[in-house]
Structure formats: C-alpha cells, structure tokens
Coordinates of C-alpha atoms in Angstrom, one line a residue:
M545 CA 0.0 0.0 0.0
A546 CA 1.5 3.4 -1.0
E547 CA 2.5 5.8 1.7
Y548 CA 1.4 9.4 1.4
E549 CA 2.7 12.5 3.3
I550 CA -0.1 14.8 4.2
F551 CA 0.8 18.5 3.7
D552 CA -0.7 20.8 6.3
A553 CA -1.5 24.0 4.4
G554 CA -2.9 25.8 7.4
G555 CA 0.3 25.5 9.4
S556 CA 2.4 26.8 6.5
N557 CA 0.2 29.9 6.1
D558 CA 0.8 30.8 9.8
E559 CA 4.6 30.7 9.3
F560 CA 4.4 32.9 6.2
K561 CA 2.2 35.4 8.0
E562 CA 4.6 35.5 10.9
H563 CA 7.5 36.0 8.5
D564 CA 5.7 38.8 6.7
K565 CA 4.9 40.5 9.9
Y566 CA 8.5 40.4 11.0
R567 CA 9.6 41.9 7.7
G568 CA 7.1 44.7 8.0
H569 CA 8.3 45.7 11.5
Y570 CA 11.9 45.6 10.3
W571 CA 11.4 48.0 7.4
R572 CA 9.3 50.2 9.5
N573 CA 12.0 50.5 12.1
I574 CA 14.5 51.2 9.4
I575 CA 12.4 54.0 8.1
I576 CA 11.9 55.4 11.6
L577 CA 15.6 55.3 12.2
I578 CA 16.4 57.0 8.9
F579 CA 13.9 59.7 9.7
I580 CA 15.4 60.3 13.2
I581 CA 18.9 60.5 11.7
A582 CA 17.7 62.9 9.0
L583 CA 15.9 65.0 11.6
G584 CA 18.9 65.1 13.8
A585 CA 21.1 66.1 10.9
Y586 CA 18.7 68.8 10.0
L587 CA 18.6 70.1 13.5
L588 CA 22.4 70.0 13.7
T589 CA 22.5 72.6 10.9
G590 CA 21.6 75.1 13.5
V591 CA 24.7 74.3 15.6
Y592 CA 27.8 76.3 14.6
Q593 CA 31.2 77.3 16.0
V594 CA 32.9 80.7 15.9
G595 CA 36.7 81.0 16.0
P596 CA 38.7 83.3 18.4
S597 CA 39.2 86.0 15.8
E598 CA 35.7 85.7 14.3
V599 CA 32.1 86.8 14.8
A600 CA 29.0 85.2 13.4
L601 CA 26.1 87.2 11.9
V602 CA 22.8 85.4 12.4
K603 CA 20.2 85.9 9.7
T604 CA 16.5 85.2 10.3
F605 CA 14.7 84.5 7.0
G606 CA 17.7 86.1 5.2
A607 CA 17.7 89.3 7.2
Y608 CA 20.4 90.2 9.8
S609 CA 19.2 89.7 13.4
S610 CA 22.1 89.3 15.8
T611 CA 25.9 88.9 16.2
T612 CA 27.6 86.2 18.3
G613 CA 31.2 86.0 19.4
P614 CA 33.7 83.1 19.7
G615 CA 32.4 79.7 20.9
I616 CA 29.7 77.1 20.0
H617 CA 26.2 78.5 19.4
I618 CA 22.8 77.3 18.2
H619 CA 20.1 78.9 16.1
F620 CA 17.1 77.6 14.2
P621 CA 17.9 75.4 11.2
Y622 CA 17.6 76.5 7.6
P623 CA 15.5 78.1 6.2
F624 CA 14.4 79.7 9.4
Q625 CA 17.9 81.0 10.4
S626 CA 21.4 80.9 9.0
H627 CA 24.7 82.6 9.8
V628 CA 27.8 84.2 8.2
I629 CA 31.3 83.9 9.7
V630 CA 33.5 87.1 9.5
D631 CA 37.1 87.4 10.6
V632 CA 37.4 90.7 12.4
R633 CA 41.0 90.5 13.8
T634 CA 43.2 89.1 11.1
I635 CA 45.2 91.7 9.1
N636 CA 44.7 91.0 5.4
K637 CA 47.3 91.8 2.8
I638 CA 46.9 93.0 -0.8
E639 CA 49.9 92.9 -3.1
I640 CA 50.2 95.3 -6.0
G641 CA 52.9 94.8 -8.7
F642 CA 54.0 91.4 -7.4
R643 CA 52.7 88.1 -6.0
T644 CA 54.2 86.0 -3.2
T645 CA 54.6 82.5 -4.7
S646 CA 56.1 80.7 -1.6
S647 CA 56.8 81.6 2.0
G648 CA 58.8 80.1 4.8
R649 CA 62.6 80.0 5.1
T650 CA 62.9 81.1 1.5
T651 CA 60.3 83.6 0.2
S652 CA 59.9 84.0 -3.6
Y653 CA 58.0 86.5 -5.6
V654 CA 56.7 87.0 -9.1
F655 CA 56.8 90.4 -10.7
V656 CA 53.5 91.6 -12.2
E657 CA 54.5 94.1 -14.8
E658 CA 51.0 95.4 -15.8
E659 CA 50.3 96.3 -12.2
A660 CA 53.7 97.7 -11.2
E661 CA 54.3 100.1 -14.1
M662 CA 52.8 103.5 -13.7
I663 CA 53.0 106.9 -15.4
T664 CA 54.3 109.9 -13.4
G665 CA 53.3 113.5 -13.8
D666 CA 56.3 114.3 -16.1
Q667 CA 55.3 111.4 -18.5
N668 CA 57.9 108.9 -17.2
I669 CA 57.3 105.2 -16.4
I670 CA 58.0 104.0 -12.9
S671 CA 57.8 100.6 -11.4
I672 CA 56.1 100.4 -7.9
E673 CA 55.5 97.3 -5.8
A674 CA 53.2 98.1 -2.9
I675 CA 51.5 96.3 0.0
V676 CA 48.1 97.3 1.4
Q677 CA 47.1 96.0 4.9
Y678 CA 43.5 96.1 6.1
R679 CA 41.1 94.5 8.5
V680 CA 37.3 94.3 8.9
S681 CA 36.1 97.1 11.2
D682 CA 32.3 96.6 10.8
P683 CA 31.4 92.9 10.1
V684 CA 27.7 93.8 9.3
D685 CA 28.7 96.3 6.6
Y686 CA 31.4 94.0 5.3
A687 CA 29.1 90.9 5.1
F688 CA 26.1 92.6 3.5
N689 CA 27.5 95.6 1.5
V690 CA 30.6 94.0 0.0
I691 CA 30.7 90.9 -2.3
Q692 CA 34.5 90.4 -2.6
G693 CA 36.4 92.5 0.0
D694 CA 39.8 91.6 -1.3
D695 CA 39.0 92.6 -4.9
L696 CA 37.4 95.8 -3.8
V697 CA 40.5 96.9 -1.7
K698 CA 42.9 95.8 -4.5
L699 CA 41.2 97.6 -7.3
T700 CA 40.6 100.7 -5.2
S701 CA 44.2 100.8 -4.0
E702 CA 45.7 100.3 -7.4
S703 CA 43.5 103.1 -8.8
V704 CA 44.3 105.6 -6.0
L705 CA 48.1 104.8 -6.2
R706 CA 48.1 105.4 -9.9
E707 CA 46.3 108.7 -9.4
M708 CA 48.9 109.8 -6.7
V709 CA 51.9 108.9 -8.9
A710 CA 50.4 110.8 -11.8
L711 CA 50.4 114.0 -9.8
L712 CA 54.2 114.0 -9.1
E713 CA 57.4 114.0 -11.0
L714 CA 59.5 110.9 -11.3
E715 CA 62.4 112.1 -9.1
K716 CA 60.0 113.1 -6.3
V717 CA 58.3 109.7 -6.3
L718 CA 61.7 108.1 -6.1
T719 CA 63.0 110.3 -3.3
T720 CA 61.4 113.0 -1.2
E721 CA 57.7 112.3 -1.8
R722 CA 57.8 108.5 -1.4
D723 CA 56.5 108.3 2.1
K724 CA 54.0 111.1 1.4
V725 CA 52.6 109.1 -1.5
A726 CA 52.1 106.0 0.8
M727 CA 50.3 108.0 3.5
E728 CA 48.1 109.9 1.1
T729 CA 47.2 106.7 -0.7
A730 CA 46.1 105.1 2.6
R731 CA 44.0 108.2 3.4
R732 CA 42.3 108.3 0.1
I733 CA 41.5 104.5 0.1
Q734 CA 40.0 104.8 3.5
E735 CA 37.7 107.7 2.3
I736 CA 36.5 105.5 -0.5
M737 CA 35.9 102.6 1.8
N738 CA 33.9 104.8 4.1
D739 CA 31.8 106.1 1.1
Y740 CA 31.1 102.5 0.1
E741 CA 30.2 101.6 3.7
A742 CA 32.4 98.6 3.3
G743 CA 33.2 98.1 6.9
I744 CA 37.0 98.0 6.1
Q745 CA 39.8 99.8 8.0
I746 CA 43.0 100.5 6.1
E747 CA 45.9 99.9 8.4
N748 CA 49.0 100.7 6.2
V749 CA 50.2 101.2 2.7
Y750 CA 53.9 100.3 2.1
L751 CA 55.8 101.2 -1.1
Q752 CA 58.4 98.5 -0.7
D753 CA 60.1 98.8 -4.1
V754 CA 60.1 102.0 -6.2
T755 CA 62.5 101.9 -9.2
P756 CA 62.9 103.7 -12.5
P757 CA 62.8 102.0 -15.9
D758 CA 65.8 99.8 -16.6
P759 CA 67.3 102.0 -19.4
V760 CA 67.7 105.0 -17.1
V761 CA 68.9 103.2 -14.0
P762 CA 72.6 104.2 -14.5
A763 CA 71.6 107.8 -14.8
F764 CA 69.5 107.7 -11.7
D765 CA 72.4 106.0 -9.8
D766 CA 74.6 108.9 -10.8
V767 CA 72.0 111.4 -9.6
N768 CA 71.7 109.6 -6.3
N769 CA 75.5 109.5 -5.9
A770 CA 75.6 113.3 -6.6
R771 CA 72.8 113.9 -4.1
Q772 CA 74.7 111.9 -1.5
D773 CA 77.9 113.9 -2.1
Q774 CA 75.9 117.1 -1.9
Q775 CA 74.4 116.0 1.5
T776 CA 77.9 115.0 2.7
S777 CA 79.2 118.5 1.8
I778 CA 76.2 120.1 3.5
N779 CA 76.8 118.0 6.6
E780 CA 80.5 118.9 6.7
A781 CA 79.7 122.6 6.3
Q782 CA 77.1 122.4 9.0
R783 CA 79.6 120.7 11.3
Y784 CA 82.2 123.4 10.7
A785 CA 79.6 126.1 11.3
N786 CA 78.5 124.4 14.5
D787 CA 82.2 124.5 15.7
V788 CA 83.1 128.1 14.6
I789 CA 79.9 130.0 15.4
P790 CA 79.8 129.0 19.1
R791 CA 83.4 129.9 19.5
A792 CA 82.9 133.3 17.8
E793 CA 79.9 133.9 19.9
G794 CA 81.9 133.1 23.0
E795 CA 84.7 135.5 22.0
A796 CA 82.1 138.2 21.3
V797 CA 80.5 137.7 24.7
K798 CA 84.0 137.8 26.3
I799 CA 84.9 141.0 24.5
L800 CA 81.6 142.6 25.4
N801 CA 82.0 141.6 29.1
D802 CA 85.5 143.0 29.2
A803 CA 84.3 146.2 27.6
Q804 CA 81.5 146.5 30.1
A805 CA 83.9 145.8 33.0
Y806 CA 86.3 148.4 31.7
A807 CA 83.4 150.9 31.3
Y808 CA 82.3 150.2 34.9
E809 CA 85.9 150.7 36.1
Q810 CA 86.3 154.0 34.3
I811 CA 83.0 155.2 35.4
S812 CA 83.8 154.3 39.0
K813 CA 87.1 156.0 38.9
A814 CA 85.6 159.1 37.3
T815 CA 82.9 159.2 39.8
G816 CA 85.4 158.8 42.7
E817 CA 87.6 161.6 41.3
A818 CA 84.6 163.8 40.8
E819 CA 83.6 163.2 44.4
R820 CA 87.1 163.9 45.6
F821 CA 87.3 167.2 43.7
R822 CA 83.9 168.1 45.1
I823 CA 85.0 167.6 48.6
M824 CA 88.3 169.5 48.0
L825 CA 86.3 172.3 46.5
E826 CA 84.2 172.6 49.6
E827 CA 87.4 172.6 51.7
Y828 CA 89.0 175.2 49.4
R829 CA 86.0 177.5 49.8
K830 CA 86.3 177.2 53.6
S831 CA 90.1 178.0 53.7
E832 CA 91.5 178.9 50.4
E833 CA 95.1 179.6 51.4
I834 CA 95.6 176.4 53.5
T835 CA 93.9 174.3 50.8
K836 CA 96.1 175.8 48.1
N837 CA 99.3 175.0 50.0
R838 CA 98.0 171.5 50.8
L839 CA 97.4 170.8 47.1
I840 CA 100.8 172.1 46.2
L841 CA 102.4 169.9 48.8
D842 CA 100.3 166.9 47.7
S843 CA 101.5 167.4 44.1
I844 CA 105.1 167.6 45.2
Q845 CA 104.8 164.5 47.4
K846 CA 103.4 162.5 44.4
M847 CA 106.3 163.7 42.3
L848 CA 109.0 162.9 44.8
E849 CA 107.5 159.8 46.3
N850 CA 110.1 157.1 47.1
S851 CA 112.9 159.4 46.1
K852 CA 115.8 161.0 48.0
I853 CA 116.3 164.6 47.0
K854 CA 119.5 166.6 47.5
V855 CA 119.0 170.3 47.5
I856 CA 121.8 172.9 47.3
S857 CA 121.4 175.9 49.5
E858 CA 121.4 179.4 48.0
K859 CA 124.9 180.0 49.4
G860 CA 126.3 177.2 47.4
D861 CA 128.6 175.9 50.1
T862 CA 126.5 173.4 52.0
L863 CA 124.5 170.4 50.8
N864 CA 121.5 169.6 53.0
F865 CA 119.0 166.8 52.9
I866 CA 115.5 168.0 53.1
N867 CA 113.0 165.8 54.9
I868 CA 109.8 166.2 52.8
A869 CA 107.7 164.9 55.7
E870 CA 108.9 167.6 57.9
V871 CA 108.4 170.3 55.3
M872 CA 104.8 169.0 54.9
G873 CA 104.3 169.0 58.6
D874 CA 103.5 165.2 58.8
D875 CA 104.4 163.4 62.0

C-alpha cells in the first residue's frame, strides 16, 4: 500500500504570515531610524562654531538679526535661520605689482608688470611694488554691503596709487615724496571705503620697491650719488659752522663783558675823582690859602715819592738833605 505525506496547508500559512509581519516591523524600524537620523542632521545645521578672531552674523529668513562671538552656538535650522562667519581681527594683505609664490625659510616673488608700471606727472614710467594692509572694522557692513572684499580693496588701492603717482614728477616719487605718496594713498583709500560703507579699515600702505625704468637706472644712480655727495658737503659745512659759530659767539661775549667791565671801572674812577674834587672844592672854599698849600704839597709828594732829593742851598757851600715829611708837617 502506498505511503502518502499529508501537507498541512494551514500551518504553512501561519509561518508565512509570521515572517511577513517580522519583515514589516523591520522595514518600519529602518524608516523610523532614517527619519530620526535625517531630523537630527537637519537640527544640527543650527549648531555652529565661531573662532577666536571671528564673529557670526545670524540671519532670520535672510535678514540680519544678531551677532555672536567666539564659541559654540545654536540657532534655528535652515530656512528659518542661517549665519555668516566674518574674521574681524586678522590683518589681510593685498599685493600690488607682485605676488608671493612661496613663503617660509625662502620667500619667492613674481613680478606683475601690468600692475607695477605707472606713469608719473612728467610722463615717465616708474615701477612700484606696494602692500596694502586692512582689516574688517564693521562685520555687518562687510558681510552685507561687499561681495568680494579683497577685490574691492585691491582695485581701489591700485587706482588711487596710480592717481597719486600721476600727480608727481619721477624724481620726487623716487626720493622726497615717497613716504607722502604712501600716507596719502592710505588716506584716500579709507575715504572711498567709508563712502562705500564697506566696513573696512585700512591699516597701512607700504611702497616696498620703487624703481625707475631699466634704461635710465645708471643715470639715476649717478643722480643719487651726486645727491649723497651734496648731502655730505652740507653736513661737513654744518659741522664746521657748529664749531666756529659758538666759539665766535663766545669770543664776542667775552669782549663785550671785558668792555662792560672796563666801562664800569672807568665810570667808578671818574665818579670817585669827581667826588674827591667836590670835597676838595668845599674845603677850598672854607680855607682857600691852606687848601692851596695843601694841594701844592700833595703834588710835590706825588712827584718825589720814594725818592731821596738833594737840595743845594742858596749860598752854594753846603749840601743839605730836606725831609719832605717835615716840610709837609707830617708826624
């Protein structure tokens, strides 16, 4: 008799149903997990970090709403809020007439001829390599009023520098007016930035290399050498003048002081003599004869002072020594 295996269809359906139910829960969990991850990623778009030298400008529906400083911050995710990072402390550098190709131990540059060559006021060509340093002073104006800050500063600086050079002669740009050109260029650039409300502060403008065209370099070297010789001669003359003039002034002061001292001495003597004669005049008026004899004797005493006089008597036979003191009546 044949053996038959009876297939239980009902039991198999339960297993299939259980398997389908498991698969349904699995895919649903996967979808929920993906949704949670996507939601988390979306919410994380509102988390941002600001560096030590930076500020963040928060925009709500595209319009500026607030500013945040360094650190980690949170705002509503896009499209509700977004932010713009602006560096406000770093000094930015613009190069005109050259480009720095490598830095480090050995720095190399590339000359940019079309930027460096400029025309002076006396229709000469001069080569200028300049550096413009700037920083962001107002991050709101810089972020919302300026598209490319570096390009704006570079083009403005080059235009202003060409304008300043065109107002001066070649020799002045190379020598006496070089620093003035740099300072005036910085001032004019700042005025233009303020007019644009760019939020940019110009820190410095350096003219690091100012040279004449190659064909006239030897002539300018001769001019510079002559100018140095001229300055050397001026310095030597000034040094000689600084030595001679003080000595002459000292001699003049000495002569003047001596003259004044002599004048004071003579005036004092004259005043004393006048006073003496005044007193003698008063005594003479009191006793004319006595005073007269006194004056005569005083005159004789001055003439014969420190002298021994021998007087011969009228008889001619006896020599007598006359004591002047006794004659004058002095004790």
